[in-house]
Short mmCIF file of C-alpha atoms and ligand atoms in Angstrom, two decimals:
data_model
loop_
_atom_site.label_atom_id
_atom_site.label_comp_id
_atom_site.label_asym_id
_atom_site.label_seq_id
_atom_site.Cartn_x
_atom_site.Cartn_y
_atom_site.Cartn_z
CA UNK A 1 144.90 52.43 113.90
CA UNK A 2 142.31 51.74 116.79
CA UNK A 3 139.85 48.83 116.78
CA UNK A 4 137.31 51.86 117.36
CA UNK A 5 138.58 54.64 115.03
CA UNK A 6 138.72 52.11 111.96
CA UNK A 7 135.03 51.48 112.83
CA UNK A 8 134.40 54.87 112.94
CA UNK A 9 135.80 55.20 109.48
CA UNK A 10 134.19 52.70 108.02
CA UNK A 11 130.91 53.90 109.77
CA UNK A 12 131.63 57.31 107.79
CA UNK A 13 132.64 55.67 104.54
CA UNK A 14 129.45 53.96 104.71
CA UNK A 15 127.02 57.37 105.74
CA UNK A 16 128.82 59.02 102.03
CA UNK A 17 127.92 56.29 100.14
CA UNK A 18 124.38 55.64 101.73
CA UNK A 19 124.21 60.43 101.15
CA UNK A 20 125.44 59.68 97.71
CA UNK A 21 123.10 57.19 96.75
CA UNK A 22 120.18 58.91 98.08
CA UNK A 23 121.50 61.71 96.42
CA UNK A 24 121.32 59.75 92.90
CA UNK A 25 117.65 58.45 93.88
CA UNK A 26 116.47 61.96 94.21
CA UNK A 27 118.26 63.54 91.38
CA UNK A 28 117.16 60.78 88.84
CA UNK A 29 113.72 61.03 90.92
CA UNK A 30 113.80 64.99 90.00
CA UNK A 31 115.04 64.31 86.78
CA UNK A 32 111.97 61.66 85.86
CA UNK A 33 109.66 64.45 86.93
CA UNK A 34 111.36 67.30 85.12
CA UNK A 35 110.35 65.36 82.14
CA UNK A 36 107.23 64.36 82.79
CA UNK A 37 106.14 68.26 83.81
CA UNK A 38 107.89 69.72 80.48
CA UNK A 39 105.95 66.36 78.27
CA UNK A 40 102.92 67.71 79.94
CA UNK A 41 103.56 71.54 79.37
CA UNK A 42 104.08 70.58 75.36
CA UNK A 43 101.13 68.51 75.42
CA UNK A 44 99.10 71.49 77.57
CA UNK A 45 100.51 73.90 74.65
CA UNK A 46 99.47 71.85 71.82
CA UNK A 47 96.07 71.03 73.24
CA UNK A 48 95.38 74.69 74.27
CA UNK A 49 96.91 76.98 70.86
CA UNK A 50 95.87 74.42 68.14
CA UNK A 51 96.65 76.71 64.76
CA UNK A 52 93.69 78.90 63.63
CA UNK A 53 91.73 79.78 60.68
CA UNK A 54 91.97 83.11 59.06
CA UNK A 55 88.82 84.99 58.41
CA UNK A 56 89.00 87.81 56.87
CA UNK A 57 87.55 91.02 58.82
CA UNK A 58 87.29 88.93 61.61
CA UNK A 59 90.26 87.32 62.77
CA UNK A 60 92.76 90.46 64.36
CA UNK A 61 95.96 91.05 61.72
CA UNK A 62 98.30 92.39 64.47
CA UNK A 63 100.89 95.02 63.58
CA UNK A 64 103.76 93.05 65.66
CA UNK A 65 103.71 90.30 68.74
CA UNK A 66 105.41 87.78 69.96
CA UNK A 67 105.71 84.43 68.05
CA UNK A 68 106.04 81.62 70.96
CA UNK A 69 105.82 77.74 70.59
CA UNK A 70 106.29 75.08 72.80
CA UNK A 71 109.66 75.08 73.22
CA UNK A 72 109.72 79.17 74.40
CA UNK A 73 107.26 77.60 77.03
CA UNK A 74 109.50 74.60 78.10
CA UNK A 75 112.12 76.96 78.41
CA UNK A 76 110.17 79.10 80.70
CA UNK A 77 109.35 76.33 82.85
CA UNK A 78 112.61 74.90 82.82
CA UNK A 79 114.40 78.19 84.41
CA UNK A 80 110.73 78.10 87.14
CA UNK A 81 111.89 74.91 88.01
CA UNK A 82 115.32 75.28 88.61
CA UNK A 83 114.26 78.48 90.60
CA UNK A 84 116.01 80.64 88.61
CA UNK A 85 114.78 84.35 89.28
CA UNK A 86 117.31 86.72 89.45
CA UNK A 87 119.89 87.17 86.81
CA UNK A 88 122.24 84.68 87.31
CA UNK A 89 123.33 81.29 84.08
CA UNK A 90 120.76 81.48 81.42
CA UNK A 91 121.50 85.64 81.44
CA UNK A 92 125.13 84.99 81.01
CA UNK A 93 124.91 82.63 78.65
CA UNK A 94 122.28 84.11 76.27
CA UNK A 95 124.62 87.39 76.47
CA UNK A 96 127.45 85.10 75.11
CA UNK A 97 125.60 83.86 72.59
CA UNK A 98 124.13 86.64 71.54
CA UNK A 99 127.30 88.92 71.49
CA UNK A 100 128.54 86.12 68.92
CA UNK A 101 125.32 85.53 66.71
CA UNK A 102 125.77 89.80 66.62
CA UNK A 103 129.39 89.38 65.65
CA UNK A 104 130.21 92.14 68.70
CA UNK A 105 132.70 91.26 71.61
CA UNK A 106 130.47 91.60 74.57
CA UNK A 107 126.29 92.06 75.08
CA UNK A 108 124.94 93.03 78.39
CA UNK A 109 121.56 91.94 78.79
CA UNK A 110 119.26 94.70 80.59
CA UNK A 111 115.26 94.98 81.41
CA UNK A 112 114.47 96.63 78.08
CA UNK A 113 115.76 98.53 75.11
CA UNK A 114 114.99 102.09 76.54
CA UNK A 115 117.41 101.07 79.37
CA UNK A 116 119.85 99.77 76.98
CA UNK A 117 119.64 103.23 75.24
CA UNK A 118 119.93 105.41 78.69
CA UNK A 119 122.88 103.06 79.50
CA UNK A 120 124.69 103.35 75.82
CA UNK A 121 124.49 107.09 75.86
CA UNK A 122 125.37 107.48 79.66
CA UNK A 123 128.48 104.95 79.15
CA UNK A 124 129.97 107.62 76.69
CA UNK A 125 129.57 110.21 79.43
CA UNK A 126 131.66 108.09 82.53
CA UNK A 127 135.21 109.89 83.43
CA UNK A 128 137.57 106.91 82.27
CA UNK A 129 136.72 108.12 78.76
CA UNK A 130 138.55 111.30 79.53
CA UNK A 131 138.78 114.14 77.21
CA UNK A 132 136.46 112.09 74.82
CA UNK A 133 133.81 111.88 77.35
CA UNK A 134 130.51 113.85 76.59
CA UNK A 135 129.38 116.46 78.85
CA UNK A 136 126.49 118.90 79.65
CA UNK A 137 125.72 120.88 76.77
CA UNK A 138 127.34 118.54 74.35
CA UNK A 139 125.34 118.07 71.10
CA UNK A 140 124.14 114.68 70.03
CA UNK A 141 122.87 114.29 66.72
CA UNK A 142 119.64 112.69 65.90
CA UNK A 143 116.50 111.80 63.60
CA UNK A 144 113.48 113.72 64.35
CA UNK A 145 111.22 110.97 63.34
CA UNK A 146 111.57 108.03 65.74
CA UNK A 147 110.41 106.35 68.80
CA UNK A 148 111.02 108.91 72.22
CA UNK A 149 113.57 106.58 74.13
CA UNK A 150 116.19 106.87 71.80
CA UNK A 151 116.44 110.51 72.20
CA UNK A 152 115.38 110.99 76.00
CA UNK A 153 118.58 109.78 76.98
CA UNK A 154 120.14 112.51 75.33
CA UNK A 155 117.69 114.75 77.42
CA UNK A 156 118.59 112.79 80.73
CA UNK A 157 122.17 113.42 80.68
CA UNK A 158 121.92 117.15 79.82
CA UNK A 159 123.29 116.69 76.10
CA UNK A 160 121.38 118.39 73.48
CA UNK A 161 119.73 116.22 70.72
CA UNK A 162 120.14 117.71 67.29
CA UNK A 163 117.40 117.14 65.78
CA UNK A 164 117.75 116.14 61.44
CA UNK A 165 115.11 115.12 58.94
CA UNK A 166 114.87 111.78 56.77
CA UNK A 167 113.73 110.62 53.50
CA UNK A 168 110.11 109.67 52.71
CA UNK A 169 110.38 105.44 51.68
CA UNK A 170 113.85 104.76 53.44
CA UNK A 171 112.46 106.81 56.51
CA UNK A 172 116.23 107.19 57.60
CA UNK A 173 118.39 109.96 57.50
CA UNK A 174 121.59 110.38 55.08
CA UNK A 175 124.83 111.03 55.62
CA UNK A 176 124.51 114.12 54.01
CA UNK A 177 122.08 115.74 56.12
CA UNK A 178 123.96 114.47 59.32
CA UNK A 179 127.05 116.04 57.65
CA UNK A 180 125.11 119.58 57.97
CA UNK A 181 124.24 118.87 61.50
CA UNK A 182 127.63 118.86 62.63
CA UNK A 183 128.72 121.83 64.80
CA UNK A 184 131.37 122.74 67.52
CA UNK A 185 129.79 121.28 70.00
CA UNK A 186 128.40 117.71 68.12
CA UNK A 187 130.61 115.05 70.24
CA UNK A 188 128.07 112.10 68.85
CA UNK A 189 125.40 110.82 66.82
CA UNK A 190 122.47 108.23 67.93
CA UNK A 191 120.32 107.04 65.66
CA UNK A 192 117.83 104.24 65.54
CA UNK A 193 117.32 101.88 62.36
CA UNK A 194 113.96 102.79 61.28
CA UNK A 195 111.45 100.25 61.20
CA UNK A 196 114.01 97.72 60.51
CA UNK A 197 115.69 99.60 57.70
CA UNK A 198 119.14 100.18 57.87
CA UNK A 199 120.04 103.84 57.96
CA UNK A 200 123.14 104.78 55.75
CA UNK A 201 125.65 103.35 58.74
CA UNK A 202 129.08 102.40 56.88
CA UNK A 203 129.00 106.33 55.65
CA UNK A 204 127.59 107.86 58.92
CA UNK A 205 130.45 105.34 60.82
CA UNK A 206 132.90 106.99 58.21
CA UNK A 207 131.78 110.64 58.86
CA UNK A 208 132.10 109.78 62.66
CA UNK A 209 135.12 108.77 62.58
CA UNK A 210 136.67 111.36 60.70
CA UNK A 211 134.99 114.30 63.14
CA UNK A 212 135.53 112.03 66.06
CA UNK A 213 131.89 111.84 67.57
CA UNK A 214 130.60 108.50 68.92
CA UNK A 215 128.38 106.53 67.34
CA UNK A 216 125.50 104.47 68.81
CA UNK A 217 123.23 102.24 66.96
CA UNK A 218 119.10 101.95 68.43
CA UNK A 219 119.15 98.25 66.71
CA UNK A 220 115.59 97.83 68.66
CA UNK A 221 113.85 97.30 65.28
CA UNK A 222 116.16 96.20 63.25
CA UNK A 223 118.38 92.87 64.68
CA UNK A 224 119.16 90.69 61.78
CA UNK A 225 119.08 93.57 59.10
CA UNK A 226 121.93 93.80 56.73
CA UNK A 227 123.70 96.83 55.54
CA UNK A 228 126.16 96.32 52.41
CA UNK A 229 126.04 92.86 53.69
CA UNK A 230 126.83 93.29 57.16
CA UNK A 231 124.42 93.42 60.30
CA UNK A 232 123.46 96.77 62.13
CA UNK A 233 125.12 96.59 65.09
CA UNK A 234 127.99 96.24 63.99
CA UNK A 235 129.01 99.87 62.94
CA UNK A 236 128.80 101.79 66.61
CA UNK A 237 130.85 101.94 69.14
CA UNK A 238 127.73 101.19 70.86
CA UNK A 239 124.12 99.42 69.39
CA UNK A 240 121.03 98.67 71.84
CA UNK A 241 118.08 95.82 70.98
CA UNK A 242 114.83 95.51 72.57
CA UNK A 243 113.37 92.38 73.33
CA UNK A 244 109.90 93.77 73.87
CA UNK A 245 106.73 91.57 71.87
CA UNK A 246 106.97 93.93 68.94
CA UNK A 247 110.43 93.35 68.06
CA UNK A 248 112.78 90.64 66.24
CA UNK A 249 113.34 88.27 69.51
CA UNK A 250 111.34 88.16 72.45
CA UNK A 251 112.05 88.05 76.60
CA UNK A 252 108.42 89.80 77.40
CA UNK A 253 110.67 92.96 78.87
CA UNK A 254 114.15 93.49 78.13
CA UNK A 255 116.88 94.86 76.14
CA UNK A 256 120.59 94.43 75.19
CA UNK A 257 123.71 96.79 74.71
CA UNK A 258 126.59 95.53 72.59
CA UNK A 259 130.11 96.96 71.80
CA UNK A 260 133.71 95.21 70.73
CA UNK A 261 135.33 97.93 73.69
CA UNK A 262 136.35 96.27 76.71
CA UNK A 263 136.11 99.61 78.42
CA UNK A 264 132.54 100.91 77.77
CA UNK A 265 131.31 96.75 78.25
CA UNK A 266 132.59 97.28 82.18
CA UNK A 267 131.25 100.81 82.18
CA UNK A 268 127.82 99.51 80.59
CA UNK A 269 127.49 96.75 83.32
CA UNK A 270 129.01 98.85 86.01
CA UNK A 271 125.84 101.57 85.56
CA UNK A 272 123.38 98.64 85.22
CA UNK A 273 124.52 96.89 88.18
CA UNK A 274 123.80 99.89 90.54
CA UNK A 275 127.14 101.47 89.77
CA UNK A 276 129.28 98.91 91.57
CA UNK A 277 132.96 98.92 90.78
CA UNK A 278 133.01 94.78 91.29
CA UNK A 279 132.73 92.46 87.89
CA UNK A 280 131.98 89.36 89.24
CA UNK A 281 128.82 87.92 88.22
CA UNK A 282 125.99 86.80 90.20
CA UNK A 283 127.35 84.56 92.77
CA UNK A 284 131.14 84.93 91.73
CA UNK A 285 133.13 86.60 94.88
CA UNK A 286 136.55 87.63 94.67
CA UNK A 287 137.29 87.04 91.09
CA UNK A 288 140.05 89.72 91.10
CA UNK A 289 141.49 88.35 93.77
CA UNK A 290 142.20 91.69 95.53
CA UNK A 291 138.41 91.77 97.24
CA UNK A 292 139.56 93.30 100.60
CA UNK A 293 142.88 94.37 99.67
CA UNK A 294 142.20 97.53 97.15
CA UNK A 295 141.69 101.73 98.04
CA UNK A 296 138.69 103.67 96.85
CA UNK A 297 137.36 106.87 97.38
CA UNK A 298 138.17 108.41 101.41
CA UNK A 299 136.88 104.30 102.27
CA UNK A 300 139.08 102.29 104.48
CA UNK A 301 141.91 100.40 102.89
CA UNK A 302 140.32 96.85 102.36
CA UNK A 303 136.45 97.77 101.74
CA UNK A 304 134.52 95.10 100.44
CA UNK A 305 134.86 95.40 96.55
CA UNK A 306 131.52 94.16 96.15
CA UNK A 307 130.20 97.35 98.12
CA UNK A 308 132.35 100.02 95.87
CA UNK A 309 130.58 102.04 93.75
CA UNK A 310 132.49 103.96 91.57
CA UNK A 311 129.75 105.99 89.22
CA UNK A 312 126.48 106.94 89.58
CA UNK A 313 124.40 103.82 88.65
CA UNK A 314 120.98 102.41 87.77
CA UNK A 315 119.80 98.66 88.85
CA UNK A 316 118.02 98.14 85.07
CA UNK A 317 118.74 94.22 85.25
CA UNK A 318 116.81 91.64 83.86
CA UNK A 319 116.13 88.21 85.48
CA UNK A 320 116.93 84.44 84.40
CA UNK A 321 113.13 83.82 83.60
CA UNK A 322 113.45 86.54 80.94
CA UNK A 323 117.13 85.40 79.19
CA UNK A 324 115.28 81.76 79.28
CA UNK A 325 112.74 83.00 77.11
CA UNK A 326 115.36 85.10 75.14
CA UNK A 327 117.71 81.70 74.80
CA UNK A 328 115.05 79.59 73.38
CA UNK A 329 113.84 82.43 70.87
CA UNK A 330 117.78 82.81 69.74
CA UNK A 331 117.45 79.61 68.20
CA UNK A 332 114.55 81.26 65.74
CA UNK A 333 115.92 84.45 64.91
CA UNK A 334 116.97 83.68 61.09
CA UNK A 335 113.90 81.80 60.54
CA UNK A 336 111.72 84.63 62.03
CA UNK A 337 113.88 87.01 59.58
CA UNK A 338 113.22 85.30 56.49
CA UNK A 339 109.66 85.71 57.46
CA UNK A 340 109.90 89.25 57.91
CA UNK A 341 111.43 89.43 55.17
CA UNK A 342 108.58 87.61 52.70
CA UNK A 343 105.88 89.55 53.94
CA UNK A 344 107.27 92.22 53.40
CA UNK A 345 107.88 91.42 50.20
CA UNK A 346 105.09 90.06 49.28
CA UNK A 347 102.64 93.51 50.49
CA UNK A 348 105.06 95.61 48.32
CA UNK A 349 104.76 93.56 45.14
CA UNK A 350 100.95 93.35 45.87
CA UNK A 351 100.63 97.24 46.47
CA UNK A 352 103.29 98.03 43.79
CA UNK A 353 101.68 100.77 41.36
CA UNK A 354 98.90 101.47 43.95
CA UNK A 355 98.19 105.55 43.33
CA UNK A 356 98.64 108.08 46.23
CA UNK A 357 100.84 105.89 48.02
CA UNK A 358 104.42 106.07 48.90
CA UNK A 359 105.93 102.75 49.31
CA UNK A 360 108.80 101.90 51.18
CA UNK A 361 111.99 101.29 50.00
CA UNK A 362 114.95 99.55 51.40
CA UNK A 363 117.82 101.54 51.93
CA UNK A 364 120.81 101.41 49.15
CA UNK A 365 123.03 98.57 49.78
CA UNK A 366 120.59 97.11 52.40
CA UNK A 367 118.69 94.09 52.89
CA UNK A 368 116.82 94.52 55.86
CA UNK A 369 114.93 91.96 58.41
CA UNK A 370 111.62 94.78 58.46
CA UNK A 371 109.92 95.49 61.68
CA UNK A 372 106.96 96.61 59.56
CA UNK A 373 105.40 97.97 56.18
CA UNK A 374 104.88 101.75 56.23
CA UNK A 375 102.77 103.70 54.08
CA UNK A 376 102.56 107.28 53.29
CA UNK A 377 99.93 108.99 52.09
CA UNK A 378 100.80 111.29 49.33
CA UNK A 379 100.50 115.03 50.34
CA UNK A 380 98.37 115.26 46.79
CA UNK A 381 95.50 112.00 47.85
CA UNK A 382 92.46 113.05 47.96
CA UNK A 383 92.08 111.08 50.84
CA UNK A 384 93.59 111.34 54.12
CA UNK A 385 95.47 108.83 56.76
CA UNK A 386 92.94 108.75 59.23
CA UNK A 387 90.34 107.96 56.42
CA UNK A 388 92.34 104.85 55.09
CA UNK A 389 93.16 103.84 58.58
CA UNK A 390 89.56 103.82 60.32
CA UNK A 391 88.74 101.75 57.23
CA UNK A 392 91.59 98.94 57.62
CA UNK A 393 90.77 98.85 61.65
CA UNK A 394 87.29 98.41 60.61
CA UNK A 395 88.33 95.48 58.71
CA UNK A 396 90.56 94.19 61.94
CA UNK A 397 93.68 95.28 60.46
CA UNK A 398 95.90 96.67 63.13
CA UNK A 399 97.79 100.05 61.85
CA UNK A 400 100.49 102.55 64.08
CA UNK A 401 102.02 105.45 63.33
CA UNK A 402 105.63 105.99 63.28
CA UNK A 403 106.21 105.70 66.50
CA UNK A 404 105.79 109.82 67.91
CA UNK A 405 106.34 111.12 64.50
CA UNK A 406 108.56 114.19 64.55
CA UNK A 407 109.33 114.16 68.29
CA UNK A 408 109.93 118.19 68.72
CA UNK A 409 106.21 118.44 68.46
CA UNK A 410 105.47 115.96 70.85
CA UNK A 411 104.38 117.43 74.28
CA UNK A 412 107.50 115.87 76.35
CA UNK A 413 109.63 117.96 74.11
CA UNK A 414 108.14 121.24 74.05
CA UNK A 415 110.38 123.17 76.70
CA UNK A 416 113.40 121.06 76.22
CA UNK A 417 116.94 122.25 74.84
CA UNK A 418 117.18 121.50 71.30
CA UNK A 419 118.75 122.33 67.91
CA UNK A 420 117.02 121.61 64.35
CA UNK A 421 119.62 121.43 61.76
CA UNK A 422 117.54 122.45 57.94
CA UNK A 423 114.50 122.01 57.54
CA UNK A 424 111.81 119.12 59.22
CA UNK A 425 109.64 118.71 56.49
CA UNK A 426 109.39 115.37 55.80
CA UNK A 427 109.25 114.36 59.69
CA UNK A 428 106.38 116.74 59.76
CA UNK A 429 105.07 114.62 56.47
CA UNK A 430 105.24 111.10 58.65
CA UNK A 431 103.70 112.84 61.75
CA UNK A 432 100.41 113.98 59.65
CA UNK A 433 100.78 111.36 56.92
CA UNK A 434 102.33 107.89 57.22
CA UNK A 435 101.84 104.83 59.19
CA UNK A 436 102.82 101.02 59.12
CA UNK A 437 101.23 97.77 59.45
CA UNK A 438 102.20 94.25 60.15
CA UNK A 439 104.99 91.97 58.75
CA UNK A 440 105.81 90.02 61.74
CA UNK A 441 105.97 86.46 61.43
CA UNK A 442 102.90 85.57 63.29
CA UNK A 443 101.37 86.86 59.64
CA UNK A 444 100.26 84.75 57.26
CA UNK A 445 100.54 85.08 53.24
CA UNK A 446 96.52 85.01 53.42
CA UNK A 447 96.91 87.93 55.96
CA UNK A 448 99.11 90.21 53.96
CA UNK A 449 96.87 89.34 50.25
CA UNK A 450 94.23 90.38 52.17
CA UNK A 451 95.52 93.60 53.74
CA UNK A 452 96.77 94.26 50.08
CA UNK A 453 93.12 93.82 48.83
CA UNK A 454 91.87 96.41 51.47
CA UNK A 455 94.01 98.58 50.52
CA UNK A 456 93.27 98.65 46.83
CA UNK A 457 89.45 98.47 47.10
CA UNK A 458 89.93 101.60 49.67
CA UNK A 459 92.20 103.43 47.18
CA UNK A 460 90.03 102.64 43.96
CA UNK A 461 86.62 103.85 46.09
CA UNK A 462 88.51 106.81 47.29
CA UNK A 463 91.07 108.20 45.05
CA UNK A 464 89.53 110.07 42.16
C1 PLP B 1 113.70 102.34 67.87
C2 PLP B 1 113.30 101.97 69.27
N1 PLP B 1 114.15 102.21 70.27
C3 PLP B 1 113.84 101.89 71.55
C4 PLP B 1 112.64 101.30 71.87
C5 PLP B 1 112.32 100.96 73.29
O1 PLP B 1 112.32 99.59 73.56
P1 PLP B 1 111.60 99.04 74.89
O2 PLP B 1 110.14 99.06 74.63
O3 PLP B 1 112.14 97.66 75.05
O4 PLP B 1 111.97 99.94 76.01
C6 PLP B 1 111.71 101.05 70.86
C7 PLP B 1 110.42 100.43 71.20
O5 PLP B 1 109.67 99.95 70.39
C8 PLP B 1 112.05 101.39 69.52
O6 PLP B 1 111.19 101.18 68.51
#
């Protein structure tokens, strides 16, 4: 070798190791700041949310929110500073974790639980599914009682909910009453887990499977909730969670579809992700190796995968910032649970042998993580629900209704294509009658006692 090209080497050798050590500086230079910005972010949290003193009548008793500490915020921050907007690691790796805390094979993370519902139902309606797929006019069987998004799906793909009643305390629908519902043209049932409550799912999975209609579980309210000792979820080919405020886990906005099926997973992501044929993930190319080497459609032989689109899609994606949030609030989910699960306790033990009321109850074989404590007001009071309401928001205590009570007599649903299998009547009971109030674990023992006390004192004043 050359006098000149061995200095030239050397000169090289010497740039890399002079790069590489700046490189170290400025990563243990970042690093020293990272820590000093998330020390001062705790510190900011602790100095600015110091715990506060319950008054009673004046301090707001919320019927749900989020529950967010310190490290929730660090984890925010964290994903801001790594610049971390779109979905991209924290997404995939709260989906694997949560796919395994849910005991299902795959979760797709989307930008709430109304878009994990459109994409559950839609999934079942893609061609690969064949003969089994649903189409226009099929019949999907439903509880009238419930929140609109997990029916309007049903709507949006021209299917035809079938509307069926539930019981007053459980506020779920049997297996019985879906069992009347079926008709020729009932290809699958959706229902949602009401209020946390597990509705009857081993024996609605059972009747499913033997008249071969899909299944899909709204698990919005209910993540954590057991039924004979294993979590909803678990018993559709589908289930959907929201990660709104209100519900068991928090990303702000955002939801989740899981299923064990290989098949509807890729379908699921492929209609979230615009429709696009291609699986890699964010910043993956080529993972199939066959990239510009595959036919589609009338395209050219060797079109971009990434630029296929093989069904009709949505973009209903989340971003990193929100599966931070998500990750962090993982780690809490039994704890916030067994939370749930006290108050609720506790305001049914307190209100237990209250006249005029109809507790809830959970639902046989079920030991449910509640989303809140709902009341009904016997059809015989002599008072009504608005009268015991406007007297517990007088007193600051934060009451909703079941969501939009029976939903065929909500405006949306007027001129829509439905069927009613039986009779409505207790749905038309929870529209007029019932409503729920707080058990999330931002509630304090002191909280519920004295939402118990309100209640009595209204009842003894009231009820003749
Ligand atoms: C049973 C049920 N399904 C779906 C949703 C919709 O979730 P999101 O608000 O995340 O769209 C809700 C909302 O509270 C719900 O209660």
């Amino acid at each position: 070798m050359s006098v000149w090209r061995e200095s030239v080497r050397q000169e090289s050798v010497r740039q890399e190791s002079v790069r590489q050590e700046s490189v170290r500086q400025e990563n243990e230079r970042g690093g020293e700041l990272r820590e000093r910005i998330l020390q001062t972010v705790r510190e900011h949290f602790r100095e600015t949310r110091p715990p506060g003193e319950f008054v009673p009548g004046v301090t707001p008793i919320l019927s749900s929110g989020a529950v967010l500490d310190e490290d929730d915020q660090v984890a925010l921050i964290e994903a801001a500073l790594d610049l971390r907007i779109a979905a991209g690691p924290y997404t995939l790796r709260f989906e694997q974790r949560f796919a395994r805390l849910l005991k299902r094979r795959k979760a797709h993370v989307t930008n709430s639980g109304s878009s994990a519902n459109l994409l559950a139902l839609t999934a079942l309606t893609q061609r690969e599914l064949g003969e089994a797929r649903l189409r226009p006019g099929d019949e999907v069987i439903t509880a009238a009682p419930g929140f609109p998004t997990t029916v309007s799906p049903i709507l949006q793909n021209g299917l035809v909910p079938v509307f069926v009643d539930v019981e007053l305390g459980t506020y779920n629908t049997t297996a019985d009453l879906v069992a009347a519902a079926i008709g020729p043209r009932t290809r699958a049932i959706m229902i949602a887990h009401a209020i946390g409550n597990p509705f009857p799912a081993a024996e609605i999975a059972a009747l499913a499977k033997e008249h071969g209609l899909w299944l899909v579980e709204d698990n919005c309210d209910a993540v954590g909730s057991l039924h004979h000792g294993r979590l909803t979820g678990t018993f559709g080919d589908l289930a959907t969670v929201s990660f709104y405020p209100a519900h068991h886990l928090t990303m702000g906005e955002g939801g989740c579809v899981l299923t064990d099926s290989p098949k509807l997973a890729r379908i699921v992501e492929s209609l979230r992700d615009w429709g696009r044929d291609c699986w890699c993930e964010p910043g993956e190319s080529n993972t199939c190796k066959k990239r510009f080497d595959q036919q589609f459609g009338r395209l050219p032989h060797g079109y971009d995968h990434k630029y296929t689109f093989s069904r009709i899609g949505y973009n209903l994606k989340n971003t990193d910032l929100q599966a931070a949030l998500g990750g962090s609030q993982l780690a809490k989910l039994e704890e916030f649970g067994q939370a749930r699960r006290r108050n609720w306790q506790r305001m049914r033990d307190g209100l237990d042998g209250v006249p005029h009321l109809i507790l809830p109850v959970p639902t046989e074989g079920s030991d449910p993580s509640w989303f809140g404590f709902v009341l009904t007001v016997d059809p015989d009071a002599p008072f009504g629900r608005h009268e015991l309401i406007a007297f517990l928001e007088d007193r600051r205590i934060a009451t909703r209704l079941l969501f939009g009570g029976n939903l065929e007599r909500q405006p949306a649903y007027l001129d829509q294509r439905f069927r009613v299998s039986g009779e409505l009547t207790n749905s038309d009971i929870i529209t007029e009658r019932t409503f729920w109030t707080g058990v999330y674990p931002g509630i304090t023992p002191e909280m519920i006692d004295y939402v118990v006390s309100s209640i009595k004192e209204f009842v003894a004043a009231h009820g003749s």
